[in-house]
CSV table of C-alpha atoms (C1' of nucleotides) in Angstrom, one decimal:
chain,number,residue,atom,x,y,z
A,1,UNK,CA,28.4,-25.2,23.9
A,2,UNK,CA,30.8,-22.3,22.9
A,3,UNK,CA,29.9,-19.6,20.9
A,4,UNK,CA,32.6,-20.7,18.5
A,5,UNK,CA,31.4,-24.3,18.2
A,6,UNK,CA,27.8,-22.9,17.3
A,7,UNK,CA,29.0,-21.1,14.5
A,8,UNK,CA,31.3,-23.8,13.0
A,9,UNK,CA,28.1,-26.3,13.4
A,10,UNK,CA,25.9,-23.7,11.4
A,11,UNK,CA,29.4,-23.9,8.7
A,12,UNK,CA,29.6,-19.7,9.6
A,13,UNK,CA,33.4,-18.3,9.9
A,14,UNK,CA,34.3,-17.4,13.4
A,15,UNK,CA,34.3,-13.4,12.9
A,16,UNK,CA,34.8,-11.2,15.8
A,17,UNK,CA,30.5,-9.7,15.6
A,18,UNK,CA,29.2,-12.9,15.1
A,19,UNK,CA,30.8,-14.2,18.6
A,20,UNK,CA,30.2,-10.9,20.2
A,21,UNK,CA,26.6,-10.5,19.0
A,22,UNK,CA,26.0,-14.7,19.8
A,23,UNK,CA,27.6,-14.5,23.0
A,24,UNK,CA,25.3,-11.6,23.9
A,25,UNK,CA,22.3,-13.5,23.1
A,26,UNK,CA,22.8,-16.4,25.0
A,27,UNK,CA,23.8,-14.6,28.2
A,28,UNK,CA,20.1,-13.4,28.2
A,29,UNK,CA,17.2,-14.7,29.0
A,30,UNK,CA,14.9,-12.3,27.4
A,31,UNK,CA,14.9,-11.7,23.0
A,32,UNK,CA,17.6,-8.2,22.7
A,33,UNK,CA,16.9,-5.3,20.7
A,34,UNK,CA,19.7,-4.2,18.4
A,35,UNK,CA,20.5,-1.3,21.2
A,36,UNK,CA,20.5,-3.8,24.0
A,37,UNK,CA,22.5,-6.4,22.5
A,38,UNK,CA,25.2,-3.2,21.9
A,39,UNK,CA,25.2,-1.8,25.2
A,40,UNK,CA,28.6,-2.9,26.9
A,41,UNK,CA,30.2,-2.1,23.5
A,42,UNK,CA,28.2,0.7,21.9
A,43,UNK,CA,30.8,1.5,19.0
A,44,UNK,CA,32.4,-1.6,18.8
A,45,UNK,CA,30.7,-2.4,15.0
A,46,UNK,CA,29.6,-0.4,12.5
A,47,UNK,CA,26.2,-0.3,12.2
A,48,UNK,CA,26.0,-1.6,9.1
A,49,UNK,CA,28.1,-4.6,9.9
A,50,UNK,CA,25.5,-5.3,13.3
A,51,UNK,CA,22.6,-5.1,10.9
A,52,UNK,CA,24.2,-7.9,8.2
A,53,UNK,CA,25.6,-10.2,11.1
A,54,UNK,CA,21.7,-10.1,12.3
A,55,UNK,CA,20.9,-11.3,8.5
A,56,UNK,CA,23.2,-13.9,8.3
A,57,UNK,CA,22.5,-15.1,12.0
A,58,UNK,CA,18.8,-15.1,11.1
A,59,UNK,CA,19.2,-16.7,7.5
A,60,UNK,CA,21.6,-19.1,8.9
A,61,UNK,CA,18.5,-20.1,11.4
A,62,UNK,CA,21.1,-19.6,14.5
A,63,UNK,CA,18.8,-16.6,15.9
A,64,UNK,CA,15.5,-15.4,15.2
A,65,UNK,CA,13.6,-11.7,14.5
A,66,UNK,CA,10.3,-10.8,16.6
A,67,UNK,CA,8.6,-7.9,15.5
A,68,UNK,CA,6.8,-6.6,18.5
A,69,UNK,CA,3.4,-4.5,17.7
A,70,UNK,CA,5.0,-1.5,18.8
A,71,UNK,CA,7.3,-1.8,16.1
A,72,UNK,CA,10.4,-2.7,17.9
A,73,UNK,CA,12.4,-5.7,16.9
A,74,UNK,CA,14.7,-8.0,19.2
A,75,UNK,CA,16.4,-11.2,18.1
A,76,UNK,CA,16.9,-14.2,20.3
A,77,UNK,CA,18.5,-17.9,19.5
A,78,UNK,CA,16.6,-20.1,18.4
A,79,UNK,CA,16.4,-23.6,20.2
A,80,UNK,CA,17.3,-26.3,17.8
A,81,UNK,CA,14.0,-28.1,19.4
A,82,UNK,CA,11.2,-26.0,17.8
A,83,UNK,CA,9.7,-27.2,14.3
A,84,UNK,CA,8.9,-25.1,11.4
A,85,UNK,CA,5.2,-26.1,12.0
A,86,UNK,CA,5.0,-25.2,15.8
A,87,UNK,CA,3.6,-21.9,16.7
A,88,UNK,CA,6.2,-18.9,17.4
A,89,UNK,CA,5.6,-17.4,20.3
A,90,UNK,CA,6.2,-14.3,22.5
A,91,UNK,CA,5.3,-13.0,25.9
A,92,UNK,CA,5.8,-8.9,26.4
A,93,UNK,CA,6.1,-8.0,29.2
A,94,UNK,CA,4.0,-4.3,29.4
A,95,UNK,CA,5.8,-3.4,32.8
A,96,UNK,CA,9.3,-4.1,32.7
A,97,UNK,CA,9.1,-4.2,28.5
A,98,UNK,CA,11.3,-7.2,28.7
A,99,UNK,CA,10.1,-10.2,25.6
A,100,UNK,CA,10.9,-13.7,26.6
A,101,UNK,CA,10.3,-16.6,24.0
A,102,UNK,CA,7.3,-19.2,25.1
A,103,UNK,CA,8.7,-23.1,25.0
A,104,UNK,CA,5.6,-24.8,25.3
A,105,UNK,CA,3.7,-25.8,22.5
A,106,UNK,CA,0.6,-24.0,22.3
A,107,UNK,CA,-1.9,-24.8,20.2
A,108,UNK,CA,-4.4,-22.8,18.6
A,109,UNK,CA,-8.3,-23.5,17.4
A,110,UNK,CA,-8.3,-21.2,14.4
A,111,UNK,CA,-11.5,-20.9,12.6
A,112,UNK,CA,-10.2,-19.1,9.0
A,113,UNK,CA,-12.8,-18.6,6.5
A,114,UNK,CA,-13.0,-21.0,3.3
A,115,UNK,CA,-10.3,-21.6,1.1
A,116,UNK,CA,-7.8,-19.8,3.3
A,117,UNK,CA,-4.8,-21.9,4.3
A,118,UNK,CA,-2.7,-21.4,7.1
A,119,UNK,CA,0.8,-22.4,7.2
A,120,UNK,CA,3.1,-19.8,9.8
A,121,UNK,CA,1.3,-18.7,12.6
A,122,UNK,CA,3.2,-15.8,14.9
A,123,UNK,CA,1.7,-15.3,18.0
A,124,UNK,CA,2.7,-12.4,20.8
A,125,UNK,CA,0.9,-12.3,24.2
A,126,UNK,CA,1.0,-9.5,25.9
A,127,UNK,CA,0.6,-9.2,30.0
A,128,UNK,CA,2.6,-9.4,33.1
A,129,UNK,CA,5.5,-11.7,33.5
A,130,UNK,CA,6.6,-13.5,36.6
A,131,UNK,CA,8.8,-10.6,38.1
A,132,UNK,CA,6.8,-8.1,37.5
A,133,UNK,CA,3.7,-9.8,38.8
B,1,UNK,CA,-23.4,4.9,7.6
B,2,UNK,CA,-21.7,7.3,6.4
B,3,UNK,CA,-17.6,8.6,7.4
B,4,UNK,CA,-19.0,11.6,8.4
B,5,UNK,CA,-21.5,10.1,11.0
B,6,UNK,CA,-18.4,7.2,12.1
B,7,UNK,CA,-16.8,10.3,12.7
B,8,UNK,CA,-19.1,11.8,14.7
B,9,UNK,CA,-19.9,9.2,16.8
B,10,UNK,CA,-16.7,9.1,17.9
B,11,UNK,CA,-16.6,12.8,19.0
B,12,UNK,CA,-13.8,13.9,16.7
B,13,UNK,CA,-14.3,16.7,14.1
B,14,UNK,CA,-15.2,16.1,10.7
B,15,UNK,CA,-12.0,17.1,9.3
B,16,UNK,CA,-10.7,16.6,5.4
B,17,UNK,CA,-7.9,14.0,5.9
B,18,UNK,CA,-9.9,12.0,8.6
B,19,UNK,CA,-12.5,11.8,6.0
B,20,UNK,CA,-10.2,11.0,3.3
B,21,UNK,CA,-8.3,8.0,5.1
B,22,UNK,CA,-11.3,6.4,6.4
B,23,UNK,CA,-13.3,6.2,3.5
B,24,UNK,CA,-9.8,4.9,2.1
B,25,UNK,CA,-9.8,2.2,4.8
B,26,UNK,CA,-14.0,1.6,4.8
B,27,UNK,CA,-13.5,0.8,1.1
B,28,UNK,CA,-11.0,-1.9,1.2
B,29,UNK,CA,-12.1,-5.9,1.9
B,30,UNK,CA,-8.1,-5.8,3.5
B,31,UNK,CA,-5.8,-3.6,5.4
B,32,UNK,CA,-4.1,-1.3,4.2
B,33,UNK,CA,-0.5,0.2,4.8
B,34,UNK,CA,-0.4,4.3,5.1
B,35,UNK,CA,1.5,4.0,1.1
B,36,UNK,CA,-1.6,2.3,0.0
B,37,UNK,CA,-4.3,4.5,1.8
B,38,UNK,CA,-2.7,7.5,-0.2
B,39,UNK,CA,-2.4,5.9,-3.2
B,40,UNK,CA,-5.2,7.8,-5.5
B,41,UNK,CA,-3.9,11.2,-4.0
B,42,UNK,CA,-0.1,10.5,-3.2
B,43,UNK,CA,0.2,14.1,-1.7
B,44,UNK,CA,-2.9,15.6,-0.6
B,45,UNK,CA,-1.7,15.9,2.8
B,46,UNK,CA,1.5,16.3,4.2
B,47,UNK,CA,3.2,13.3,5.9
B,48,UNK,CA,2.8,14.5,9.4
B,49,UNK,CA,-0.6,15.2,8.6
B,50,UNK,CA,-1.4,11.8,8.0
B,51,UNK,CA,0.7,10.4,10.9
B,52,UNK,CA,-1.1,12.1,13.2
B,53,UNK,CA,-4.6,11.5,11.7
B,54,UNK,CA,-4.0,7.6,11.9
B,55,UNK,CA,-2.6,8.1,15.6
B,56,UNK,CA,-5.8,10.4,16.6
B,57,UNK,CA,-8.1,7.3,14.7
B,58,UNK,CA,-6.2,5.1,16.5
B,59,UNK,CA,-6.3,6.3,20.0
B,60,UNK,CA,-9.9,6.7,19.2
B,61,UNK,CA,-10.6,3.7,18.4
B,62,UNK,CA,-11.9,4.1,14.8
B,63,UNK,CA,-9.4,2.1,13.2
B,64,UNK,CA,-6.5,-0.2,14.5
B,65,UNK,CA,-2.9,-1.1,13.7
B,66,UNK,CA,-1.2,-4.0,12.4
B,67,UNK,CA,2.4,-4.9,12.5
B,68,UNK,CA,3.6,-7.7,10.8
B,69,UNK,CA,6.5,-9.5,10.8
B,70,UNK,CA,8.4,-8.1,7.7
B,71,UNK,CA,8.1,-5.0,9.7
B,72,UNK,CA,5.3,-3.3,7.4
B,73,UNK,CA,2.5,-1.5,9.2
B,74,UNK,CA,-1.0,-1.6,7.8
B,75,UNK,CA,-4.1,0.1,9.2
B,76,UNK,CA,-7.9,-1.4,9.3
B,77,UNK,CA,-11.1,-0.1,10.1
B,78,UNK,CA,-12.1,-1.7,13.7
B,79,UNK,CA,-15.4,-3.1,14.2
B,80,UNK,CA,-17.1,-2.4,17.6
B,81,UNK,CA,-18.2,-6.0,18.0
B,82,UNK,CA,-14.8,-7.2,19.1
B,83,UNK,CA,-14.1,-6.8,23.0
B,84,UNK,CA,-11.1,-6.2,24.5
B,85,UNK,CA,-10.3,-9.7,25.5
B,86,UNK,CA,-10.4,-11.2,22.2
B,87,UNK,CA,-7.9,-12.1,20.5
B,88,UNK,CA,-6.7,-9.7,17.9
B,89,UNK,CA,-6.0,-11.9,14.7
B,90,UNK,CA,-4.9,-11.2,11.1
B,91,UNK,CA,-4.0,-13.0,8.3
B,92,UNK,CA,-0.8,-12.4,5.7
B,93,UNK,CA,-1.3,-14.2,2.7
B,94,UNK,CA,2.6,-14.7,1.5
B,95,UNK,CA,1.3,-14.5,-2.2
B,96,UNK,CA,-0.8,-11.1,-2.7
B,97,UNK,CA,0.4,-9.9,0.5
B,98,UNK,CA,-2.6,-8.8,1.4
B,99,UNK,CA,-3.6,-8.4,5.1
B,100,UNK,CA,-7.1,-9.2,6.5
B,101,UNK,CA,-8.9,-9.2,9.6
B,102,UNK,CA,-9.8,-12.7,11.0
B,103,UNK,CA,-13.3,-11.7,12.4
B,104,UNK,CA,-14.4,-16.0,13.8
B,105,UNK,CA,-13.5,-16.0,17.1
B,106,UNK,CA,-10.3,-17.9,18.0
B,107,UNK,CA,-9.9,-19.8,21.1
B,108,UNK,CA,-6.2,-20.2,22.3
B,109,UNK,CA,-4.8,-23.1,24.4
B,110,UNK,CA,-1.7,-21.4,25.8
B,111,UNK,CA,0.3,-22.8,28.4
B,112,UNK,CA,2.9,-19.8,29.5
B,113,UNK,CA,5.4,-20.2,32.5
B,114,UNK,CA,3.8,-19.9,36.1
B,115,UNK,CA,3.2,-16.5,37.2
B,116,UNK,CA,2.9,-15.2,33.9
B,117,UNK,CA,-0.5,-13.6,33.4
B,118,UNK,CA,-1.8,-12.5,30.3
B,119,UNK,CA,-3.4,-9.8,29.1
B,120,UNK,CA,-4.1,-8.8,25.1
B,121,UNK,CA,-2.8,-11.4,22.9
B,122,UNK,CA,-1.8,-10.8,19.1
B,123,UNK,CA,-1.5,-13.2,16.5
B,124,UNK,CA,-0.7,-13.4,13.0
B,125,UNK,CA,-1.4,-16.3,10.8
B,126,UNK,CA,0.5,-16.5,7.5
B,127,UNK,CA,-0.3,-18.8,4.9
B,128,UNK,CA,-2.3,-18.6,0.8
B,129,UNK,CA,-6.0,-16.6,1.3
B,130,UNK,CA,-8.8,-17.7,-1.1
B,131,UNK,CA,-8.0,-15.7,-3.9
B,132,UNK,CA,-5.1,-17.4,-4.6
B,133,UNK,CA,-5.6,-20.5,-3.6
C,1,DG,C1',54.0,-20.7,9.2
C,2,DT,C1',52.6,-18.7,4.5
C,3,DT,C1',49.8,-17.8,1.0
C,4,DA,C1',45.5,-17.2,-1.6
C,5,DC,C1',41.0,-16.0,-1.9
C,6,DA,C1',36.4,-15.6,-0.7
C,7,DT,C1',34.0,-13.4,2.9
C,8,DT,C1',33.4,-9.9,6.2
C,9,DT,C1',33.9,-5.3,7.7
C,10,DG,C1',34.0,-0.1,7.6
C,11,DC,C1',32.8,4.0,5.4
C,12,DA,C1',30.0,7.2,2.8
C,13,DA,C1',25.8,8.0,1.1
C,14,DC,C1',21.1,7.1,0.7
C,15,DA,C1',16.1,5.7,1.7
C,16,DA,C1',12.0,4.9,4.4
C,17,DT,C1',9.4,5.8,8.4
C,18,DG,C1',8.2,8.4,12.1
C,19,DT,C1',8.5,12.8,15.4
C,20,DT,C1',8.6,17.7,17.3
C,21,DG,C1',7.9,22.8,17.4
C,22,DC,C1',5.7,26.5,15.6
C,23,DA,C1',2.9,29.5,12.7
C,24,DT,C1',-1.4,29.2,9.9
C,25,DT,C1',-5.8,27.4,8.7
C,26,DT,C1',-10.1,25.1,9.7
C,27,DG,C1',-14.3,23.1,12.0
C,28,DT,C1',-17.9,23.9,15.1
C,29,DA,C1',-20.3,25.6,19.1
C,30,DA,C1',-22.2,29.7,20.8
D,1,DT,C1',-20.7,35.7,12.3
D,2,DT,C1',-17.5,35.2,15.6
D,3,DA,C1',-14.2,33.0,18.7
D,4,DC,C1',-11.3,29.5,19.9
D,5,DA,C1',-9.6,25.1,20.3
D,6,DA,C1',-8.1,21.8,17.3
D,7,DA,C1',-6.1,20.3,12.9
D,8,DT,C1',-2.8,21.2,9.3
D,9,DG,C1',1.6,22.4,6.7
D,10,DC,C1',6.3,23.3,6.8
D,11,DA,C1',11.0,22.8,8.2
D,12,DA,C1',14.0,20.2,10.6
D,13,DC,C1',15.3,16.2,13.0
D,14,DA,C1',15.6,11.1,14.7
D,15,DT,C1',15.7,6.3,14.0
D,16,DT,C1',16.1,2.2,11.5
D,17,DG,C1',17.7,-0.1,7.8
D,18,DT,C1',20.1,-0.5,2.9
D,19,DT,C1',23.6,-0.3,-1.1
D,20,DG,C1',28.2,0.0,-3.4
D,21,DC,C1',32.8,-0.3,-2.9
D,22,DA,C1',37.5,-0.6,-1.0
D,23,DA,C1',40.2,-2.5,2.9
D,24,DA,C1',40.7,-6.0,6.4
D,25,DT,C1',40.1,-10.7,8.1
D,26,DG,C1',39.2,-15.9,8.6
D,27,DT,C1',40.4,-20.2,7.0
D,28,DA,C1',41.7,-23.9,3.9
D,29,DA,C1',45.4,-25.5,1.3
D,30,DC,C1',50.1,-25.7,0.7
DNA sequence: GTTACATTTGCAACAATGTTGCATTTGTAA
DNA sequence: TTACAAATGCAACATTGTTGCAAATGTAAC
């Protein structure tokens, strides 16, 4: 699957960030921060441009935001396989700071007091990962 | 029990703006984000002060942060029955957008990659809370 | 291949949030 | 009351993200 194809299926015009910043992503295996995704290119977009590609990307539903609790952010494509109801889940990584998305379906026994409805739940574990480990 | 005792229990002086942001915090059913603690005296203290009076209540252990997933940071007053181990929930409700603390213990069922150990998890559950349901 | 036009990009300027260094003030233990 | 570490205010800076507008670019139709 090209970079190019992925766009065209999400019916977004084939501009030079959107490939770059795409392309990027799916090299990795871990969720980028904006800095990271930049790195082999620092100056190649404005930063204004990088920030509204992220929005469309995200909006379009071809990547995805995580908000880390240290207040970092890092964006990661989203599998086509995960359902709106399924939990989102992260693993940070506290030694090597790297976020990878979890794939298996977890589920969760939440006990929320009355009259409170749940519909998004975003989870993010925090712990060793298997390199560090 | 009063701030002042909270305070001292914790071994940290009784100064003005630690007195003034927890009372802020003890008075609220839901947490609150730094705008909102100062919102009867927009500028009694000066912005660093009150950055570094939630970090020092923070690392103290007095009160804890919350990141959510629009990036907004809110603060709570912790309560010493929760252990390390448990799972640190909170719940967003996408109509007030109000943030409480989820004080039932939540089991979790997570299955994460082998070698992956985990540590502190964090979980956010968004949804509609009582009030405006 | 050209053209036309909406969309995307770059630039300048701004806004919100958080940090650092340093001089002054304040809380508290002696 | 005093002494001193700790907390505060101020100025300046850093990072992250946004808005308006003019110029450049992608693509569909010709």
């Amino acid at each position: 699957m090209t970079v190019e194809n992925i766009l065209r299926d999400y019916h977004l015009k084939s501009t030079t960030c959107r490939k770059f910043i795409l392309n990027e992503l799916l090299r990795s295996q871990t969720a980028l921060t904006e800095h990271e995704i930049k790195t082999s290119f620092p100056d190649l977009f404005d930063r204004v441009t990088f920030y509204r590609t992220l929005k469309t990307l995200e909006d379009a539903g071809v990547i995805h935001k995580i908000v880390l609790q240290d207040n970092t952010t890092r964006y990661a494509v989203s599998r086509k396989s995960f359902h709106e109801e399924d939990i989102h889940s992260h693993f940070h990584c506290c030694v090597c700071n790297e976020v990878f998305c979890i794939q298996s379906k977890s589920r969760i026994n939440m006990e929320l007091p009355q009259g409170f409805v749940q519909h998004r739940v975003s989870m993010i574990v925090e712990g060793v990962c298997a390199a560090c480990n």
